[in-house]
Short mmCIF file of C-alpha atoms in Angstrom, two decimals:
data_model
loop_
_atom_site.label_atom_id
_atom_site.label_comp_id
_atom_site.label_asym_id
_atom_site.label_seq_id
_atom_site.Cartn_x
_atom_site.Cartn_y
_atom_site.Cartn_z
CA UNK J 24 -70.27 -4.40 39.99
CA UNK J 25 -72.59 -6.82 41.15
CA UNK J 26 -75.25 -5.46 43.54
CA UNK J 27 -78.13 -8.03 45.42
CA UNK J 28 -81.20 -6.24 46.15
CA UNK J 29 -84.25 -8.23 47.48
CA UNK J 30 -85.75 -9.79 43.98
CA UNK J 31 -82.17 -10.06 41.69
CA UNK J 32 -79.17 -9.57 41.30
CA UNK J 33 -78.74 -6.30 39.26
CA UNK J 34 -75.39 -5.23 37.74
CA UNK J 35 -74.05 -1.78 37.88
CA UNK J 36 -71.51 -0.15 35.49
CA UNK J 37 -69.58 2.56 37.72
CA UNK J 38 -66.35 4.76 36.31
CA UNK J 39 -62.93 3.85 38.48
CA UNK J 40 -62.21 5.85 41.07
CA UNK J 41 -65.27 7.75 41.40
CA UNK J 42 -66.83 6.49 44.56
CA UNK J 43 -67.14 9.75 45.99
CA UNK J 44 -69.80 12.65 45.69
CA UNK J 45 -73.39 13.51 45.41
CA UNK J 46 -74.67 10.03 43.35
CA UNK J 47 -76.01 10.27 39.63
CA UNK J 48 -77.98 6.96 38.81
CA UNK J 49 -78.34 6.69 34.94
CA UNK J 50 -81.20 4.64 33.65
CA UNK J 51 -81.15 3.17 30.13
CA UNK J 52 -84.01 2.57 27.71
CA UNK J 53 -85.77 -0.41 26.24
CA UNK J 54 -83.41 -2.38 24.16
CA UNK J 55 -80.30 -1.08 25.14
CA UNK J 56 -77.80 -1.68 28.54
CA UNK J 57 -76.19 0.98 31.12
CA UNK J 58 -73.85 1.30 28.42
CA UNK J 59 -75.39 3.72 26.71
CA UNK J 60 -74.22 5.90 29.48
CA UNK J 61 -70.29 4.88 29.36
CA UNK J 62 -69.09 8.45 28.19
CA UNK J 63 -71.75 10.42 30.30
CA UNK J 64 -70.90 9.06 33.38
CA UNK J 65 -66.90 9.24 32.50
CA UNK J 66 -67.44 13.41 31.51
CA UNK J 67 -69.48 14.08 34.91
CA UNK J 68 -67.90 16.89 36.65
CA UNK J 69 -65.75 16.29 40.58
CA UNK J 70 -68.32 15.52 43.17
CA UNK J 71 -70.81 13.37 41.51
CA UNK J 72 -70.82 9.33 41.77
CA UNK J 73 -71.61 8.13 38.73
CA UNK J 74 -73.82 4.69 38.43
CA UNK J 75 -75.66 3.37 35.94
CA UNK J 76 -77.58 0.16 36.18
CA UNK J 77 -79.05 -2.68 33.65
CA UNK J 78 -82.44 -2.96 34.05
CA UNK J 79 -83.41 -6.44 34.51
CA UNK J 80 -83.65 -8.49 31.38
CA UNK J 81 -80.89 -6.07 29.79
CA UNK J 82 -76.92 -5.97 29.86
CA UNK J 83 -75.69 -8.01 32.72
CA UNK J 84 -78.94 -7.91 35.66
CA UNK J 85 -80.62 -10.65 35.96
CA UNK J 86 -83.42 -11.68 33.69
CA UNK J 87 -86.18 -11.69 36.21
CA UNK J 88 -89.98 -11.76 34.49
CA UNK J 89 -91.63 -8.36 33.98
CA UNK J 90 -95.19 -8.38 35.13
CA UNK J 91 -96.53 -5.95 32.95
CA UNK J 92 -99.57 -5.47 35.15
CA UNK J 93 -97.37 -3.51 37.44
CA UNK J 94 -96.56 -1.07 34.57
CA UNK J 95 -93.26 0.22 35.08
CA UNK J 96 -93.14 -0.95 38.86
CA UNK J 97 -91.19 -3.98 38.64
CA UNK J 98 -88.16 -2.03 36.94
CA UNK J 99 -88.66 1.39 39.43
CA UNK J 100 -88.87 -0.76 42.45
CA UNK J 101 -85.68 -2.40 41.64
CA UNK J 102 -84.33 0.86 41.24
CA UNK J 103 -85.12 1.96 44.03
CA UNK J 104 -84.36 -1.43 46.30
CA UNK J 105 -80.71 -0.87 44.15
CA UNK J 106 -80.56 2.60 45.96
CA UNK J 107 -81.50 1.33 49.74
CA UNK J 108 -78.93 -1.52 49.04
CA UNK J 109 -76.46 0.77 48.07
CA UNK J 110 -77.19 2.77 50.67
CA UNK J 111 -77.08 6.08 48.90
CA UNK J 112 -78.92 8.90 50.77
CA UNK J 113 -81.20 10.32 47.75
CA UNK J 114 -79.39 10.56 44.38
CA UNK J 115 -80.27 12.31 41.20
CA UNK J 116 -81.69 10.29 38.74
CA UNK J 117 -81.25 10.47 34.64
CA UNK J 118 -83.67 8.53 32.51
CA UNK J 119 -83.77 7.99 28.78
CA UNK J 120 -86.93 7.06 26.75
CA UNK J 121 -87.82 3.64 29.21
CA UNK J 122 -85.91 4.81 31.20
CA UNK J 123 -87.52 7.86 31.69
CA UNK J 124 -90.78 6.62 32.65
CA UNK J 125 -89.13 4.60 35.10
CA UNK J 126 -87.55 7.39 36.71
CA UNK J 127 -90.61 9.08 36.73
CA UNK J 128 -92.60 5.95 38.63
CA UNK J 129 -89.36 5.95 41.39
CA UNK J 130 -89.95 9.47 41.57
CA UNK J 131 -94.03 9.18 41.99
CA UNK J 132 -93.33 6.68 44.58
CA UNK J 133 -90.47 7.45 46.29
CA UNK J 134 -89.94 11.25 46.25
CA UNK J 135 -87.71 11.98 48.93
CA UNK J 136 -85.36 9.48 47.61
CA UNK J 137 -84.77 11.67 44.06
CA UNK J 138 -82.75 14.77 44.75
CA UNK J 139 -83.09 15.85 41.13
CA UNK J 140 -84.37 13.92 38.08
CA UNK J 141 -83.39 14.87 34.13
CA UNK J 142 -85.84 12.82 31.75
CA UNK J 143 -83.78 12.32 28.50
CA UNK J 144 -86.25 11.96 25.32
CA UNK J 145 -88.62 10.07 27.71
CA UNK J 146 -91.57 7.62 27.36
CA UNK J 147 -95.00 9.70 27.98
CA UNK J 148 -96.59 9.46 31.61
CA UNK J 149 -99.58 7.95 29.60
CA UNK J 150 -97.52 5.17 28.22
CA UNK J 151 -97.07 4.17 24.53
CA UNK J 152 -99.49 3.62 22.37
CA UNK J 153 -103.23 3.97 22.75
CA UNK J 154 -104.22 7.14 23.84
CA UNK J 155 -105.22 10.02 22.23
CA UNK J 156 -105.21 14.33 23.27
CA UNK J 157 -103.13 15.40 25.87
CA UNK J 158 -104.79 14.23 28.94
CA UNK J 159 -103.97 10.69 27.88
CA UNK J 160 -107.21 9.72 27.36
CA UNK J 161 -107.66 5.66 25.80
CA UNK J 162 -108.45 5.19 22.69
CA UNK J 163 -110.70 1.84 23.61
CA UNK J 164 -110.65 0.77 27.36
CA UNK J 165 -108.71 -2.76 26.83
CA UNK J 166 -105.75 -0.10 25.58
CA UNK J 167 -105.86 -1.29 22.09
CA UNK J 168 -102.94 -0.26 19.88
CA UNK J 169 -100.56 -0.67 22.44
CA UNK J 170 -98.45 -3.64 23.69
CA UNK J 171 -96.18 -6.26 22.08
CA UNK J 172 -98.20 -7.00 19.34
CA UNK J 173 -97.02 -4.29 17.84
CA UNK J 174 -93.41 -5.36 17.96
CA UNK J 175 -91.80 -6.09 14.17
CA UNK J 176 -91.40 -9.99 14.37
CA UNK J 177 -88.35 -9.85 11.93
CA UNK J 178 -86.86 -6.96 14.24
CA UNK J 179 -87.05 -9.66 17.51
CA UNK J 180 -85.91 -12.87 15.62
CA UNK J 181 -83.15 -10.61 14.55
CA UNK J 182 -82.24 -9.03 18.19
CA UNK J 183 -82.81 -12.80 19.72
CA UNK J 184 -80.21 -14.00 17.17
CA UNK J 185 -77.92 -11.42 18.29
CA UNK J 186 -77.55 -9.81 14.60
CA UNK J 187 -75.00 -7.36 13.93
CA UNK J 188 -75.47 -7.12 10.52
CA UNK J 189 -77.34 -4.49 8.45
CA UNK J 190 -78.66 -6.53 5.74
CA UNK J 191 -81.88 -5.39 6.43
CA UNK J 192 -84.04 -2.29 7.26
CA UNK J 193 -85.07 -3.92 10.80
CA UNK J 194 -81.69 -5.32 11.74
CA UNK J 195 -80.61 -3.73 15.16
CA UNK J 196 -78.20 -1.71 13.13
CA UNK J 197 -80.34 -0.61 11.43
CA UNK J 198 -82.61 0.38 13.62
CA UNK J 199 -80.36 2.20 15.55
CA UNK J 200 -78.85 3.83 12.47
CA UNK J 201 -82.95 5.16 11.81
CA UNK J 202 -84.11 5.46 14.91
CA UNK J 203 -82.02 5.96 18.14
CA UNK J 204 -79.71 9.11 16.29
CA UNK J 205 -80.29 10.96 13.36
CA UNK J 206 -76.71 10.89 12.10
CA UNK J 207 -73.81 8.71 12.81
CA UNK J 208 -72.42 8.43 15.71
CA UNK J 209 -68.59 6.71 17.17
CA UNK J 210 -68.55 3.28 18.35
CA UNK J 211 -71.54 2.29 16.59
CA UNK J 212 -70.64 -1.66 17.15
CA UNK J 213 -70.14 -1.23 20.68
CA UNK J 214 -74.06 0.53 21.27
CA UNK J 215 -75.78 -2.03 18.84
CA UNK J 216 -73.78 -5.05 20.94
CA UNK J 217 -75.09 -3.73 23.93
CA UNK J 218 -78.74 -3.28 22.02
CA UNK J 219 -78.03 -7.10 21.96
CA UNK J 220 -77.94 -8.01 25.93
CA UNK J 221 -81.89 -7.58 25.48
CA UNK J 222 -83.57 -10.87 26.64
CA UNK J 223 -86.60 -11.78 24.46
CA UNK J 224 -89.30 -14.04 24.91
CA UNK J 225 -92.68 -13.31 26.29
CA UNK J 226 -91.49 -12.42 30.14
CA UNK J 227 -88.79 -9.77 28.53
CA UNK J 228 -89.04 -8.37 24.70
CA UNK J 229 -92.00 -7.88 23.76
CA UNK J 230 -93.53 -9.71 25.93
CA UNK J 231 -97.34 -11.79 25.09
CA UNK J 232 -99.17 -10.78 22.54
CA UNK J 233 -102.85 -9.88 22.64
CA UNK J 234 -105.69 -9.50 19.91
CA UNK J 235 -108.50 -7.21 19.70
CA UNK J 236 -111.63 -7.09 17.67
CA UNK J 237 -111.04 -3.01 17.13
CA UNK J 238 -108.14 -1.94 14.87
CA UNK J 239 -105.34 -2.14 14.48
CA UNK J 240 -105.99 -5.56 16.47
CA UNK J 241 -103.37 -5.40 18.78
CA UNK J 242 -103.77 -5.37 22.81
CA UNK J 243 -101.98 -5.44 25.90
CA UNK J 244 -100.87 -8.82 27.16
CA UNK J 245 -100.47 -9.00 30.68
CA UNK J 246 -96.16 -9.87 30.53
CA UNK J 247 -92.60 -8.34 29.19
CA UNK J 248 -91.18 -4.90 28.35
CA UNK J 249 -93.84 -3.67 25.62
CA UNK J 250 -96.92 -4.30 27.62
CA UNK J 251 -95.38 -2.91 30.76
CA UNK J 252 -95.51 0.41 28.93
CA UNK J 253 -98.66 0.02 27.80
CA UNK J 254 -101.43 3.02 29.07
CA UNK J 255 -103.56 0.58 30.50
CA UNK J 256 -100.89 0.19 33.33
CA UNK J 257 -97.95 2.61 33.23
CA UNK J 258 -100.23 5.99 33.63
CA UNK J 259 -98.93 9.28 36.07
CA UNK J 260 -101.65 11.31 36.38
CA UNK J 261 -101.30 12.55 39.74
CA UNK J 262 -97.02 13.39 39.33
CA UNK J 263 -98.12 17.05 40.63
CA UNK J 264 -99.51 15.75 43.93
CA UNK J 265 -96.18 14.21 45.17
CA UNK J 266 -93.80 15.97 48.05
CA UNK J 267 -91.44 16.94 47.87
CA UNK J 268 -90.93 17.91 44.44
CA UNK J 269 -87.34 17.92 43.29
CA UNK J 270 -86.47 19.96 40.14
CA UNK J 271 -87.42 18.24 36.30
CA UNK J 272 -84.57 18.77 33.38
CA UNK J 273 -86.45 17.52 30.24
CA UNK J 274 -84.07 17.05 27.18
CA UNK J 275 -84.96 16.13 23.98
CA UNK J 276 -84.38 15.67 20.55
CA UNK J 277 -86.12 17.94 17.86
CA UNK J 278 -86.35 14.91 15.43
CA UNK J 279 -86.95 12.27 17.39
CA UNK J 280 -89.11 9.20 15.63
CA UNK J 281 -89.56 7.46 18.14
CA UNK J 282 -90.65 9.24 21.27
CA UNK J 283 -93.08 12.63 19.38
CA UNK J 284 -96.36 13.69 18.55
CA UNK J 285 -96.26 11.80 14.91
CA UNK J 286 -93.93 8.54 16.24
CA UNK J 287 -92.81 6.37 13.69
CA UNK J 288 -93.40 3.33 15.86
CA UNK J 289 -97.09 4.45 17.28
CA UNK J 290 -99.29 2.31 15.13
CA UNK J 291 -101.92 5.15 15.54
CA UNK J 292 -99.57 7.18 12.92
CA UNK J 293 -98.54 4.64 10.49
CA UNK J 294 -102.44 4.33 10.05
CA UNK J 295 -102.77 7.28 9.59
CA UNK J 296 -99.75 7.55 6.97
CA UNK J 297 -101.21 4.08 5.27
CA UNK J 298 -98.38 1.92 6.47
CA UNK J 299 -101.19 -0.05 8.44
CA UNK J 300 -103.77 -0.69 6.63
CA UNK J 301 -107.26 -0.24 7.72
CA UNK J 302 -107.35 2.96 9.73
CA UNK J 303 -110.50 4.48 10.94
CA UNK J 304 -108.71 7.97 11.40
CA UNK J 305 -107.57 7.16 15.07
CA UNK J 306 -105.47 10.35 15.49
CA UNK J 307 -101.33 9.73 16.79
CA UNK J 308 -100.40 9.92 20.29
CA UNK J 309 -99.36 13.06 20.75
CA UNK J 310 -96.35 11.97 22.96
CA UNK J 311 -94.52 15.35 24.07
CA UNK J 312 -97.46 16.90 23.98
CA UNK J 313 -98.63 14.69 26.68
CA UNK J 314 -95.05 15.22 28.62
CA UNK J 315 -95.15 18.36 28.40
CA UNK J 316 -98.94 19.01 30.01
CA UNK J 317 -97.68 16.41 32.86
CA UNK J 318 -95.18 18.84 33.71
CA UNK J 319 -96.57 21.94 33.82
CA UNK J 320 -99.30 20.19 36.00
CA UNK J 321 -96.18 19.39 38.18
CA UNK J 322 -94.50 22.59 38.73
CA UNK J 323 -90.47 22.84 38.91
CA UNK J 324 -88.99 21.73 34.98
CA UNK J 325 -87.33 23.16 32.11
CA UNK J 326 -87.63 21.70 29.01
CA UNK J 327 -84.39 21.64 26.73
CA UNK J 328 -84.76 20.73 22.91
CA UNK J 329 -81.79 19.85 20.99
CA UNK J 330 -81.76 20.65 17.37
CA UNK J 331 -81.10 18.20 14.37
CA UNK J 332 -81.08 15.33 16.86
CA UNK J 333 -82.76 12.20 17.39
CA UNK J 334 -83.67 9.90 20.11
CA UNK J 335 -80.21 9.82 21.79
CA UNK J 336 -78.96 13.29 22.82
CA UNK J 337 -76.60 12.08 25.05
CA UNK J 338 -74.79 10.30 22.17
CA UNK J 339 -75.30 13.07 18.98
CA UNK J 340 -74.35 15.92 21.10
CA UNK J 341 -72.52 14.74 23.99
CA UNK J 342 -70.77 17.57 24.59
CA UNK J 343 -74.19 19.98 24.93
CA UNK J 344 -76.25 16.99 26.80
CA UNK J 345 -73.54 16.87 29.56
CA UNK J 346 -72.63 20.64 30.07
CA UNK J 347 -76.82 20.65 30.29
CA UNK J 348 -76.86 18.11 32.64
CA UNK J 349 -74.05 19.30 34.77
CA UNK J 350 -75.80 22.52 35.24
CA UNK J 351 -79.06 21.03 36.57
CA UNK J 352 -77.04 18.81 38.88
CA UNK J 353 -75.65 22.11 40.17
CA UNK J 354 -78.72 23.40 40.31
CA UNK J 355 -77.67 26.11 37.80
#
C-alpha cells in the first residue's frame, strides 16, 4: 500500500488479511527493499500486524534526496511520520544492517513510540567506517575512510544498470551470493531484483564523493545513503539516556563480512590485509564490538548469534530468526 506522510509518499508491503494485532514494522537495509522481509512477516505468529516499508530511494517509496548531514534522520523520521500517519499506537520495530541504525535513531528520538526493537546484524551506533576502539572514537576529525568514496564504481554502474547477471565478482549477484548469506539461499532472483529498486546517483547510492589528503583518501560528502552512515553524522552515544527503554533483541550472524570487527567492506581492514594499498596501520572498526559496548551502556538486550551464517539471518535460518523473534515480541 501506498501511505502519504508529510515529505513522500512511502510504500508499504503488508501480508493479506493481517490488519489486526500488536504492529511489527520491518526495516530493510541499504541496497535492498521491504522485500527482504516477505517470508518474515508471512510466518509472524496471530496478533501481530505485520508492515514493512521501503525506505525512500529503495523498492517502491519515493526517491526523495538523503541529506546525509542529518545522518540517519531523514530515513528514521520518515519512519516515524509513517507510524503517526498510520496511526499505530507504538509498534515494535525490526531493523537489519541500515536498517538497524535507523531503528535505533527512531528509537533515540522517539522512545515511547517503540514498544520493542530487534536489531538484525545492524550498522554500529558509530556509523561505518572511520572510527577506531570501542567508544567510536574518529580516526581523523573530517571522518576519513568513511562515505561514498568508498563505494566499488563497477559494483554501482552495475546496480544502476539493473544487472542480474553474475559475470563478475561485483555484480549484485554476486555480491549477494559473498556477502549478504554465506550459503545459498531460495529465490535468489527475486532478493537480487529487489537489490535492484536501489536509486543511485549522488542524492541516493552512494551519494557525493569526497577526497582527503590522509589515507585512504576518501571522506564524507555531505549527500546519499553512504555518507548518511558515515560517523561524522550518524553517532548514538547517549542511547542509555533515553526513557523509556523498551527491551533490545540483537541477532546476528557469526560470519558476517560485512557488518564485524574485521569487515570486508571497512577500508580500514582491506589496508590492513593489503587490498588498499598504502596503509599506515589504521586498525579495523571493530563494528560489534562497538554494538555491543552501546548496549550494555543501555541496559535491557540480549544478544543472539547465529552460527555458520552471514549477513542475512532472517533468510539462512528463517526458521530460528523467526521463532527468536516471536519470543521477544512475546516478551519471552
Amino acid at each position: 500500500m501506498k501511505v502519504p506522510t508529510p515529505r513522500l509518499t512511502q510504500h508499504v508491503l503488508t501480508v493479506e488479511g493481517r490488519t489486526a494485532g500488536e504492529p511489527v514494522l520491518f526495516v530493510h537495509g541499504n541496497v535492498s527493499s521491504a522485500a527482504f522481509w516477505r517470508d518474515s512477516m508471512a510466518a509472524l505468529p496471530d496478533g501481530y500486524r505485520p508492515l514493512a516499508v521501503d525506505l525512500r530511494g529503495f523498492g517502491e517509496s519515493d526517491p526523495a534526496p538523503v541529506d546525509a548531514t542529518r545522518g540517519l534522520r531523514d530515513y528514521s523520521d520518515d519512519v516515524i511520520e509513517l507510524i503517526d500517519a498510520l496511526g499505530l499506537d507504538g509498534v515494535h520495530l525490526v531493523g537489519w544492517s541500515m536498517g538497524g541504525g535507523v531503528a535505533l535513531q527512531a528509537l533515540h528520538d522517539r522512545p515511547a513510540a517503540v514498544r520493542s526493537l530487534t536489531l538484525v546484524n545492524p550498522v554500529s551506533p558509530y556509523g561505518y567506517g572511520g572510527t577506531e576502539g570501542p567508544d567510536g572514537r574518529l580516526t581523523h576529525a573530517d571522518g576519513t575512510g568513511a562515505g561514498a568514496g568508498g563505494a566499488n564504481p563497477d559494483f554501482v554502474a552495475r546496480l544502476k544498470a539493473g544487472d542480474m547477471s553474475d559475470d563478475s565478482p561485483v555484480s549484485p549477484r554476486n555480491v549477494f551470493r559473498s556477502a549478504y548469506v554465506k550459503h545459498p539461499v531460495p529465490d535468489e532472483d527475486f532478493y537480487v531484483s529487489a537489490m535492484l529498486t536501489t536509486r543511485v546517483g549522488e542524492d541516493h547510492y552512494p551519494g557525493d564523493a569526497a577526497t582527503s589528503t590522509a589515507w585512504p583518501g576518501v571522506a564524507p560528502g555531505k549527500r546519499g545513503v553512504l555518507n548518511a552512515l558515515a560517523p561524522t553524522y550518524f553517532r548514538l552515544d547517549d542511547l542509555d539516556a533515553i526513557d523509556p527503554k523498551p527491551p533490545i533483541l540483537w541477532i546476528r550472524g557469526a560470519d558476517d563480512v560485512i557488518v564485524s570487527d574485521a569487515s570486508l567492506f571497512d577500508l580500514a581492514h582491506l589496508g590492513a590485509l593489503g587490498v588498499v594499498p598504502g596503509s599506515p596501520g589504521t586498525p579495523a572498526q571493530p563494528m560489534v564490538t562497538q554494538t555491543r559496548a552501546v548496549l550494555e551502556r543501555y541496559g535491557p538486550y540480549r544478544e543472539v548469534v547465529f552460527d555458520d551464517c552471514g549477513h542475512s539471518p532472517h533468510l539462512e535460518h528463517p526458521a530460528a530468526f523467526q521463532r527468536v523473534l516471536a519470543d521477544h515480541l512475546r516478551g519471552i
